[in-house]
């Protein structure tokens, strides 16, 4: 028996080896390089090279100089995630409980935007929200916008782009969670004289929390790091931290600052995710 258990253990390690090697080559080593680069002396250059001075002051410098883009990224990501949760929950609930034989078709329509490039989808919003476009003209006619009002190059356009691009990441986990709910439990809440509103928050919402947690994480994490929407739909005054990192890496060639920003963003998101999962994903589900 012990020989069989030992053999199964070896097989398990062999099955884990490819994934472990992949993570080592494409995550651990690059992350180590990124952390090391963040501690280089900022006085270096591509020609002179960079000296390892363990300059932890780089982190203090980027926090002081780029607190605005950091806060803007978190704010845009949180707002877009909230909109995705609101819109995605309604859509996922409708597909799971109301779509009937059209369920598969609606799921295909949800993921259909993925067949188009992320860049093309973002640029399409630039056309939709253009100053002489249908949306702006309609809002101006309805007196929602002034005659010189605009949507493009505003935070509204950036959040709209983020919400549209990341909505499928919210819908699919929500649908997978809601579709597993036994509809008889909802009917039982009605039999116990609970109105639809109370029944939803007492039965449907708690049972769908795994999908809510997964969907919000899959939406918030890439939305905070995204810079394409801010670059094409926002203005130079509305830069997010992704724009700053991209500019520091490619334009300024200031690798220590860019690396420090990247590491700080990763640590900040990881800390927020751990707190969120512990509070929303663990305590409420137990």
Coordinates of C-alpha atoms in Angstrom, one line a residue:
X1 CA 0.0 0.0 0.0
X2 CA 2.8 2.4 0.9
X3 CA 4.5 1.7 -2.5
X4 CA 1.3 2.6 -4.3
X5 CA 0.8 5.8 -2.3
X6 CA 4.5 6.7 -3.0
X7 CA 4.0 6.1 -6.7
X8 CA 0.9 8.2 -6.9
X9 CA 2.7 11.0 -5.1
X10 CA 5.5 11.0 -7.7
X11 CA 2.9 11.1 -10.5
X12 CA 1.3 14.1 -8.9
X13 CA 4.7 15.9 -8.7
X14 CA 5.4 15.0 -12.4
X15 CA 2.0 16.5 -13.4
X16 CA 2.7 19.7 -11.5
X17 CA 6.2 20.1 -13.0
X18 CA 5.2 21.7 -16.4
X19 CA 3.0 24.3 -14.7
X20 CA 5.7 25.0 -12.1
X21 CA 8.3 25.4 -14.7
X22 CA 6.1 27.7 -16.7
X23 CA 5.5 29.9 -13.6
X24 CA 9.2 29.9 -12.8
X25 CA 10.2 31.0 -16.4
X26 CA 7.4 33.5 -17.1
X27 CA 6.5 34.8 -13.6
X28 CA 9.0 34.3 -10.9
X29 CA 12.1 35.2 -12.9
X30 CA 10.6 38.2 -14.6
X31 CA 9.1 39.4 -11.3
X32 CA 12.5 39.1 -9.6
X33 CA 14.0 41.1 -12.5
X34 CA 11.3 43.7 -12.1
X35 CA 11.9 44.1 -8.4
X36 CA 15.7 44.3 -8.9
X37 CA 15.3 47.0 -11.6
X38 CA 13.1 49.0 -9.3
X39 CA 16.1 49.3 -6.9
X40 CA 18.5 50.6 -9.5
X41 CA 20.0 54.1 -9.4
X42 CA 17.8 56.5 -11.4
X43 CA 20.9 58.3 -12.7
X44 CA 21.7 55.5 -15.1
X45 CA 20.8 55.2 -18.7
X46 CA 20.8 52.7 -21.6
X47 CA 24.3 53.8 -22.6
X48 CA 26.0 54.0 -19.2
X49 CA 24.0 51.2 -17.7
X50 CA 22.3 51.1 -14.2
X51 CA 24.0 50.6 -10.9
X52 CA 22.3 48.5 -8.2
X53 CA 22.2 50.8 -5.2
X54 CA 19.2 49.3 -3.5
X55 CA 17.4 52.7 -3.9
X56 CA 14.3 52.0 -1.9
X57 CA 13.7 55.7 -2.2
X58 CA 12.4 55.1 -5.7
X59 CA 9.2 53.8 -4.1
X60 CA 8.8 56.9 -2.0
X61 CA 9.5 59.1 -5.1
X62 CA 6.8 57.4 -7.2
X63 CA 4.2 57.6 -4.5
X64 CA 4.9 61.3 -4.1
X65 CA 5.0 62.1 -7.8
X66 CA 2.3 59.8 -9.1
X67 CA -0.3 59.5 -6.4
X68 CA -2.9 61.2 -8.7
X69 CA -2.7 58.5 -11.5
X70 CA -2.7 55.8 -8.8
X71 CA -5.9 57.1 -7.3
X72 CA -7.5 57.7 -10.7
X73 CA -6.8 54.1 -11.8
X74 CA -8.4 52.7 -8.6
X75 CA -11.4 55.0 -8.9
X76 CA -12.0 54.2 -12.6
X77 CA -11.6 50.5 -11.9
X78 CA -14.0 50.6 -9.0
X79 CA -16.7 52.5 -10.9
X80 CA -16.4 50.3 -13.9
X81 CA -16.5 47.2 -11.8
X82 CA -19.7 48.5 -10.0
X83 CA -21.4 49.2 -13.4
X84 CA -20.3 45.8 -14.7
X85 CA -21.8 44.1 -11.6
X86 CA -25.1 46.0 -11.9
X87 CA -25.4 45.3 -15.7
X88 CA -23.8 41.9 -15.6
X89 CA -26.0 40.6 -12.8
X90 CA -29.2 41.5 -14.6
X91 CA -27.9 40.0 -17.8
X92 CA -26.7 36.8 -16.2
X93 CA -29.9 36.4 -14.2
X94 CA -32.0 36.8 -17.4
X95 CA -29.9 34.3 -19.3
X96 CA -30.0 31.7 -16.5
X97 CA -33.7 31.9 -15.6
X98 CA -35.5 33.6 -18.4
X99 CA -33.7 32.8 -21.7
X100 CA -35.0 29.3 -22.2
X101 CA -34.0 27.8 -25.5
X102 CA -32.2 31.1 -26.4
X103 CA -29.7 30.6 -23.5
X104 CA -26.8 29.3 -25.6
X105 CA -27.3 32.1 -28.2
X106 CA -27.2 34.8 -25.6
X107 CA -24.0 33.4 -24.1
X108 CA -22.4 33.4 -27.5
X109 CA -23.5 37.1 -27.9
X110 CA -21.9 37.9 -24.5
X111 CA -18.5 36.5 -25.6
X112 CA -18.8 37.7 -29.3
X113 CA -16.8 40.9 -28.6
X114 CA -13.8 38.8 -27.8
X115 CA -13.6 37.8 -31.4
X116 CA -12.6 41.4 -32.1
X117 CA -9.3 43.0 -31.1
X118 CA -9.4 44.9 -27.8
X119 CA -7.9 47.9 -29.6
X120 CA -10.6 47.9 -32.3
X121 CA -13.4 47.7 -29.7
X122 CA -11.9 50.7 -27.8
X123 CA -11.5 52.7 -31.0
X124 CA -15.1 52.0 -31.9
X125 CA -16.1 53.8 -28.7
X126 CA -14.1 56.8 -29.9
X127 CA -16.3 56.9 -32.9
X128 CA -19.5 56.4 -31.0
X129 CA -18.7 59.2 -28.5
X130 CA -17.2 61.6 -31.1
X131 CA -18.2 65.3 -30.8
X132 CA -20.2 65.1 -34.0
X133 CA -21.6 61.6 -33.3
X134 CA -25.1 60.5 -32.8
X135 CA -24.8 60.1 -29.0
X136 CA -23.5 63.6 -28.4
X137 CA -26.0 65.2 -30.9
X138 CA -28.9 63.4 -29.2
X139 CA -27.8 64.5 -25.7
X140 CA -27.4 68.0 -26.9
X141 CA -30.9 67.9 -28.5
X142 CA -32.3 66.7 -25.2
X143 CA -30.4 69.5 -23.4
X144 CA -28.4 67.0 -21.3
X145 CA -25.2 68.4 -22.8
X146 CA -24.6 72.0 -23.7
X147 CA -24.0 73.1 -27.2
X148 CA -20.2 72.8 -26.7
X149 CA -20.5 69.8 -24.4
X150 CA -18.6 66.6 -25.2
X151 CA -18.2 63.0 -23.9
X152 CA -14.9 62.1 -25.5
X153 CA -11.7 62.9 -23.6
X154 CA -13.6 62.8 -20.3
X155 CA -13.7 60.4 -17.4
X156 CA -17.2 59.3 -18.6
X157 CA -15.8 58.0 -21.8
X158 CA -13.0 56.1 -20.0
X159 CA -15.4 54.4 -17.6
X160 CA -17.8 53.6 -20.4
X161 CA -15.0 52.0 -22.4
X162 CA -13.8 50.0 -19.3
X163 CA -17.3 48.8 -18.6
X164 CA -17.9 47.7 -22.1
X165 CA -14.6 45.9 -22.5
X166 CA -14.7 44.0 -19.2
X167 CA -18.4 43.3 -19.0
X168 CA -18.1 39.7 -20.3
X169 CA -15.5 39.0 -17.5
X170 CA -18.4 39.7 -15.0
X171 CA -21.2 38.1 -16.8
X172 CA -19.7 34.6 -17.3
X173 CA -18.8 33.9 -13.6
X174 CA -22.2 35.3 -12.5
X175 CA -24.0 33.1 -15.0
X176 CA -22.1 30.0 -13.9
X177 CA -23.0 30.7 -10.3
X178 CA -26.7 31.7 -10.8
X179 CA -27.4 28.9 -13.2
X180 CA -26.6 26.4 -10.4
X181 CA -29.2 27.8 -8.1
X182 CA -32.1 25.4 -7.5
X183 CA -35.1 27.3 -8.6
X184 CA -37.2 25.4 -6.1
X185 CA -35.5 27.4 -3.3
X186 CA -36.7 30.6 -4.8
X187 CA -40.2 29.1 -5.1
X188 CA -40.0 28.0 -1.4
X189 CA -39.2 31.6 -0.4
X190 CA -42.5 32.7 -2.1
X191 CA -44.4 29.9 -0.3
X192 CA -43.0 31.3 2.9
X193 CA -44.6 34.7 2.1
X194 CA -41.4 36.5 1.1
X195 CA -41.9 39.1 -1.5
X196 CA -39.6 39.0 -4.6
X197 CA -37.3 41.7 -3.2
X198 CA -36.8 39.9 0.2
X199 CA -36.6 36.5 -1.6
X200 CA -33.8 37.8 -3.8
X201 CA -31.6 39.1 -1.0
X202 CA -32.3 36.1 1.2
X203 CA -31.9 33.3 -1.3
X204 CA -30.6 34.3 -4.8
X205 CA -28.0 36.9 -3.8
X206 CA -26.2 34.7 -1.1
X207 CA -26.2 31.7 -3.4
X208 CA -24.7 33.7 -6.2
X209 CA -21.9 35.3 -4.1
X210 CA -19.2 33.0 -5.5
X211 CA -19.9 34.4 -8.9
X212 CA -20.0 37.9 -7.6
X213 CA -16.6 37.5 -5.9
X214 CA -15.0 35.9 -9.0
X215 CA -16.6 38.4 -11.4
X216 CA -15.5 41.5 -9.5
X217 CA -12.0 40.2 -9.2
X218 CA -11.8 39.3 -12.9
X219 CA -13.1 42.8 -13.7
X220 CA -11.4 45.0 -11.2
X221 CA -7.8 43.7 -11.5
X222 CA -7.4 44.2 -15.3
X223 CA -9.5 47.5 -15.2
X224 CA -7.1 49.1 -12.8
X225 CA -4.1 48.2 -14.9
X226 CA -5.6 49.1 -18.2
X227 CA -4.3 52.1 -20.1
X228 CA -5.7 51.7 -23.6
X229 CA -9.1 53.1 -22.7
X230 CA -7.6 56.1 -20.9
X231 CA -5.2 56.7 -23.8
X232 CA -7.8 56.7 -26.6
X233 CA -10.9 57.8 -24.8
X234 CA -9.5 60.1 -22.1
X235 CA -7.3 63.3 -22.1
X236 CA -3.8 64.0 -21.1
X237 CA -5.1 65.4 -17.8
X238 CA -6.8 62.1 -17.0
X239 CA -3.8 59.8 -17.2
X240 CA -4.0 56.5 -15.2
X241 CA -1.0 54.6 -13.8
X242 CA -0.8 52.3 -16.8
X243 CA -0.2 55.4 -19.0
X244 CA 2.6 56.5 -16.7
X245 CA 4.3 53.1 -16.6
X246 CA 4.1 52.7 -20.4
X247 CA 5.6 56.2 -20.9
X248 CA 8.4 55.6 -18.4
X249 CA 9.3 52.3 -20.0
X250 CA 9.1 53.3 -23.7
X251 CA 9.5 57.1 -23.9
X252 CA 11.5 58.2 -20.9
X253 CA 13.5 54.9 -20.6
X254 CA 13.4 55.4 -16.9
X255 CA 13.3 51.7 -16.0
X256 CA 13.8 52.1 -12.2
X257 CA 10.7 54.4 -11.9
X258 CA 8.6 52.3 -14.3
X259 CA 9.6 49.1 -12.4
X260 CA 8.8 50.7 -9.0
X261 CA 5.4 51.8 -10.2
X262 CA 4.7 48.3 -11.6
X263 CA 5.8 46.5 -8.3
X264 CA 3.8 49.0 -6.2
X265 CA 0.7 48.5 -8.4
X266 CA 0.9 44.7 -8.1
X267 CA 1.4 44.8 -4.3
X268 CA -1.4 47.3 -3.9
X269 CA -3.9 45.2 -6.0
X270 CA -2.8 42.0 -4.2
X271 CA -3.4 43.6 -0.8
X272 CA -6.8 44.8 -1.8
X273 CA -7.7 41.5 -3.3
X274 CA -6.7 39.6 -0.2
X275 CA -8.8 41.9 2.0
X276 CA -11.8 41.7 -0.3
X277 CA -11.6 37.9 -0.6
X278 CA -11.3 37.5 3.1
X279 CA -14.3 39.8 3.9
X280 CA -16.6 39.2 0.9
X281 CA -15.5 35.8 -0.3
X282 CA -15.0 34.0 3.0
X283 CA -17.0 35.4 5.8
X284 CA -20.2 35.9 3.9
X285 CA -20.0 32.5 2.2
X286 CA -19.5 30.5 5.4

